[in-house]
Amino acid sequence: MAKIIDGKSIAQQVRGEIRAEVQKLEAEGVRPGLAVVIVGEDSASKVYVRNKIKACAEVGFYSENYELPEDTGEEELLALIEKLNGDPAIHGILVQLPLPRHLDEHKVIAAIHPQKDVDAFHVQNVGKIMLGQYDFLPCTPAGVMKLLEYSGIDPAGKDCVVVGRSNIVGKPQAMLLLHANGTVQICHSRTRDLAQKTAAADILVVAIGKPKFITGDMIREGAVVIDVGMNRDENGKLCGDVDFASCFEKASYITPVPGGVGPMTITMLLKNTLSAAKLSMKQDEK
Ligand code: GUN
């Protein structure tokens, strides 16, 4: 039977550290500020955004929330980003994805000043992740690395399998595991003999967006199983990409959904916003 990695509790510990740092910065007259922009009515996105704003208040950040209508034009959105780029009270800018279809995601992300890009989605930050010299870590993969660290699991020399190749999770996750000296394989929808590959993993990170896709027979005895998924099952209940019941019996460590990776993603966003505030202070000194 696996040990359950308690993401909520680890997130609280890290948020406590962030709160202490915010107090130090405030003594120097700086309060970290995050602007969150959402376009349209996607209900899941609205919940995520609400949680992000709430988390900001909890650690003492300043935040601004922009809820724009579905038919917002590209020029209007770019003008808002330009204004926020120049606002000294705002250290981090987050545009919630997905955007409505008529808006060009790449163009919008490219407009965010790289030093305010707390999602680490801008090409400049993505490039830095590749090089291992980053100002900002991609939130979800960095959250997974923190969960491993707090659980005493070192990827060095381990066989790590990432299922999913998205720009937000799979690709940067593979890179962070590689930087931590793991031996990394990325699997996806076109992978042959997937179960054979997942069964060879010491550390398995799953981010494919298919409810309960990874079952106990697809993992190795004693594997560490990290579930990035957030889906609804046939009864409308929240569930991950991993079938918890069957994997729990076989794994050595496993993350639950909810209460695993989710709380860490937001925590790493807070950490990046804190880093952005510090970065701006350093520049003011120059
Ligand atoms: N949509 C799903 N995940 C994310 C995320 O981490 N950041 C943003 N901006 N949008 C998302």
XYZ file of C-alpha atoms and ligand atoms in Angstrom:
297
model
C 0.000 0.000 0.000
C 1.248 3.447 -0.930
C 2.001 6.455 1.199
C -0.251 9.316 0.150
C 1.601 12.512 -0.745
C -0.413 15.257 0.934
C -0.212 18.184 -1.473
C -2.426 20.364 0.682
C -0.139 20.075 3.681
C 3.071 20.570 1.659
C 1.474 23.578 -0.075
C 0.647 25.081 3.333
C 4.266 24.693 4.459
C 5.625 26.383 1.331
C 2.991 29.141 1.557
C 4.104 29.754 5.149
C 7.653 30.329 3.885
C 6.325 32.703 1.202
C 4.284 34.664 3.778
C 7.407 35.179 5.897
C 9.288 36.510 2.862
C 6.431 38.858 1.988
C 6.719 40.396 5.441
C 10.435 40.977 4.890
C 9.776 42.644 1.528
C 7.049 44.816 3.013
C 9.588 46.160 5.500
C 11.464 47.377 2.415
C 8.296 48.953 1.024
C 7.447 46.332 -1.623
C 4.276 44.236 -1.746
C 4.277 41.541 -4.443
C 1.431 42.138 -6.914
C -0.220 39.746 -9.367
C -2.658 40.583 -12.164
C -4.876 37.748 -13.347
C -6.661 38.116 -16.683
C -9.474 35.848 -17.838
C -11.376 36.177 -21.085
C -14.773 34.516 -21.477
C -16.932 32.224 -19.425
C -15.107 28.882 -19.165
C -16.361 27.601 -15.819
C -13.275 25.518 -14.910
C -11.018 28.505 -15.687
C -13.183 30.717 -13.479
C -12.705 28.353 -10.540
C -8.921 28.247 -11.109
C -8.743 32.040 -11.281
C -10.812 32.468 -8.128
C -8.464 30.104 -6.285
C -5.405 32.011 -7.520
C -6.793 35.350 -6.292
C -7.719 33.804 -2.939
C -4.216 32.347 -2.540
C -2.692 35.799 -3.194
C -4.682 37.289 -0.318
C -3.636 34.442 1.977
C 0.077 35.196 1.605
C -0.352 38.970 1.688
C 0.040 39.776 -2.016
C -1.695 42.599 -3.822
C -3.807 41.318 -6.718
C -5.951 42.591 -9.558
C -8.525 40.467 -11.334
C -9.592 41.331 -14.902
C -12.655 39.466 -16.147
C -13.099 40.341 -19.808
C -16.085 39.387 -21.982
C -15.865 36.502 -24.461
C -15.876 38.892 -27.467
C -12.891 40.971 -26.264
C -10.758 41.984 -29.246
C -7.061 41.220 -29.572
C -6.107 44.894 -29.517
C -7.989 45.502 -26.306
C -6.339 42.513 -24.588
C -2.881 43.507 -25.825
C -3.467 47.074 -24.604
C -4.324 45.767 -21.128
C -1.153 43.644 -21.059
C 0.879 46.664 -22.159
C -0.607 48.722 -19.322
C 0.175 45.970 -16.788
C 3.720 45.596 -18.180
C 4.308 49.227 -17.228
C 2.551 49.166 -13.839
C 5.101 49.149 -10.971
C 2.536 47.693 -8.513
C 2.175 44.590 -10.708
C 5.086 42.143 -10.668
C 3.358 39.160 -12.250
C 0.851 38.888 -15.111
C -1.133 35.718 -15.727
C -3.474 35.281 -18.673
C -5.628 32.243 -17.995
C -5.675 29.682 -20.796
C -7.424 28.536 -22.907
C -8.357 31.819 -24.591
C -11.442 32.070 -26.841
C -10.655 30.811 -30.348
C -10.535 34.222 -32.010
C -7.543 35.247 -29.867
C -4.002 34.161 -30.777
C -2.567 32.580 -27.643
C 1.047 32.818 -28.839
C 0.749 36.492 -29.660
C -0.886 37.254 -26.314
C 1.760 35.389 -24.275
C 4.535 37.014 -26.302
C 3.180 40.437 -25.264
C 3.750 39.757 -21.551
C 7.049 41.189 -20.299
C 9.279 38.113 -19.724
C 10.119 39.297 -16.200
C 6.418 39.455 -15.338
C 5.596 36.114 -16.986
C 4.935 34.147 -13.792
C 3.510 31.176 -15.742
C 6.870 30.835 -17.553
C 5.030 30.516 -20.880
C 6.938 33.229 -22.816
C 9.455 31.815 -25.336
C 12.279 33.536 -23.472
C 11.352 31.737 -20.237
C 10.714 28.433 -22.022
C 14.223 28.740 -23.488
C 15.673 29.391 -20.048
C 13.977 26.265 -18.701
C 15.725 24.282 -21.434
C 19.056 25.731 -20.312
C 18.332 25.232 -16.615
C 18.894 28.920 -15.830
C 15.492 30.153 -14.874
C 13.887 33.115 -13.166
C 10.521 31.340 -13.185
C 9.748 27.662 -13.002
C 6.682 26.344 -14.835
C 4.100 26.097 -12.039
C 2.717 22.575 -12.316
C 6.005 20.762 -13.080
C 7.753 22.765 -10.343
C 4.954 21.796 -7.951
C 5.549 18.129 -8.797
C 9.284 18.534 -8.082
C 8.476 20.100 -4.689
C 6.162 17.199 -3.818
C 8.993 14.768 -4.602
C 11.493 16.833 -2.592
C 9.239 17.071 0.475
C 8.581 13.330 0.279
C 12.321 12.575 0.224
C 12.238 11.193 -3.324
C 15.334 12.025 -5.389
C 14.931 11.479 -9.165
C 18.715 11.103 -9.654
C 19.427 7.917 -11.582
C 15.759 6.854 -11.531
C 13.721 5.855 -14.558
C 11.144 8.624 -14.924
C 8.230 8.356 -17.333
C 6.093 11.378 -18.181
C 2.772 10.600 -19.870
C 1.667 13.691 -21.801
C 3.618 16.175 -23.926
C 1.842 19.497 -23.443
C 3.757 22.759 -23.339
C 2.295 23.513 -19.889
C 3.116 20.203 -18.186
C 4.637 17.248 -20.075
C 7.541 18.932 -21.882
C 8.749 21.162 -19.018
C 8.183 18.309 -16.530
C 10.559 16.103 -18.504
C 13.137 18.893 -18.482
C 12.940 19.455 -14.717
C 13.284 15.715 -14.036
C 16.260 15.657 -16.382
C 17.856 18.612 -14.546
C 17.380 16.554 -11.364
C 19.405 13.753 -13.037
C 16.482 11.439 -13.789
C 16.493 9.255 -16.909
C 13.416 10.544 -18.672
C 11.031 9.157 -21.250
C 8.046 11.115 -22.614
C 5.005 9.076 -23.688
C 1.898 10.331 -25.479
C -1.171 9.309 -27.460
C 0.942 7.858 -30.296
C 3.278 5.846 -28.072
C 3.431 2.118 -28.832
C 3.118 -0.361 -25.939
C 2.395 2.391 -23.423
C 1.683 -0.013 -20.539
C 5.087 -1.612 -20.983
C 6.736 1.798 -20.702
C 4.744 3.025 -17.723
C 5.449 -0.300 -15.967
C 9.190 0.405 -16.229
C 8.940 3.719 -14.349
C 10.362 4.318 -10.873
C 8.677 7.731 -11.033
C 5.561 8.087 -13.194
C 4.057 11.533 -13.852
C 0.719 11.455 -15.657
C -0.745 14.481 -17.441
C -2.934 13.383 -20.337
C -6.408 14.507 -19.306
C -8.103 11.088 -19.467
C -9.999 10.026 -16.349
C -8.513 7.006 -14.494
C -6.422 6.099 -17.562
C -3.459 4.570 -15.705
C -4.497 1.411 -13.881
C -2.655 -0.738 -11.342
C -1.580 -3.295 -13.968
C 0.297 -0.531 -15.846
C 2.655 0.400 -12.983
C 5.634 -1.207 -11.329
C 5.465 -2.508 -7.752
C 6.815 0.286 -5.540
C 6.553 3.048 -8.177
C 6.065 6.718 -7.265
C 2.872 7.837 -9.039
C 2.165 11.554 -9.540
C -1.241 12.408 -10.976
C -1.554 15.810 -12.658
C -5.021 15.058 -14.072
C -8.175 16.900 -13.094
C -11.274 15.324 -14.612
C -14.843 14.415 -13.758
C -15.737 10.726 -13.650
C -18.992 9.161 -14.855
C -20.712 10.332 -11.643
C -19.453 13.892 -11.963
C -16.914 13.412 -9.167
C -13.415 14.931 -9.446
C -10.794 12.379 -10.428
C -7.297 12.258 -11.870
C -5.685 10.509 -14.840
C -4.732 7.659 -12.496
C -7.093 4.998 -11.190
C -6.312 5.652 -7.551
C -7.796 2.468 -6.059
C -5.794 -0.015 -8.132
C -2.550 2.027 -8.166
C -2.674 2.711 -4.429
C -2.220 -1.023 -3.755
C 0.961 -1.247 -5.797
C 2.708 2.139 -5.588
C 5.120 3.238 -2.854
C 3.909 6.853 -3.060
C 0.869 8.330 -4.786
C -0.797 11.751 -5.050
C -4.570 12.024 -4.576
C -6.949 14.108 -6.719
C -7.970 16.533 -5.390
C -5.356 17.464 -2.781
C -2.196 16.378 -4.607
C -0.625 18.402 -7.406
C -3.415 21.032 -7.598
C -2.573 23.016 -4.437
C 1.113 22.966 -5.430
C 0.502 24.558 -8.844
C -0.944 27.675 -7.236
C 1.778 27.682 -4.598
C 4.465 27.765 -7.286
C 2.630 30.629 -8.973
C 2.905 32.533 -5.679
C 6.593 31.661 -5.496
C 7.152 32.969 -9.028
C 5.312 36.202 -8.211
C 7.547 36.644 -5.168
C 10.604 36.061 -7.395
C 9.257 38.622 -9.883
C 8.904 41.216 -7.101
C 12.482 40.546 -5.977
C 13.691 40.783 -9.586
C 12.074 44.215 -9.944
C 13.729 45.383 -6.704
C 17.136 44.343 -7.989
C 16.543 46.331 -11.151
C 15.506 49.415 -9.215
C 18.889 49.272 -7.449
C 20.746 49.487 -10.768
N -4.775 26.835 -17.826
C -4.523 25.609 -17.300
N -3.412 25.651 -16.545
C -2.955 26.913 -16.580
C -1.845 27.569 -15.995
O -1.023 26.992 -15.277
N -1.733 28.891 -16.280
C -2.596 29.544 -17.081
N -2.380 30.839 -17.309
N -3.633 28.966 -17.649
C -3.812 27.658 -17.396
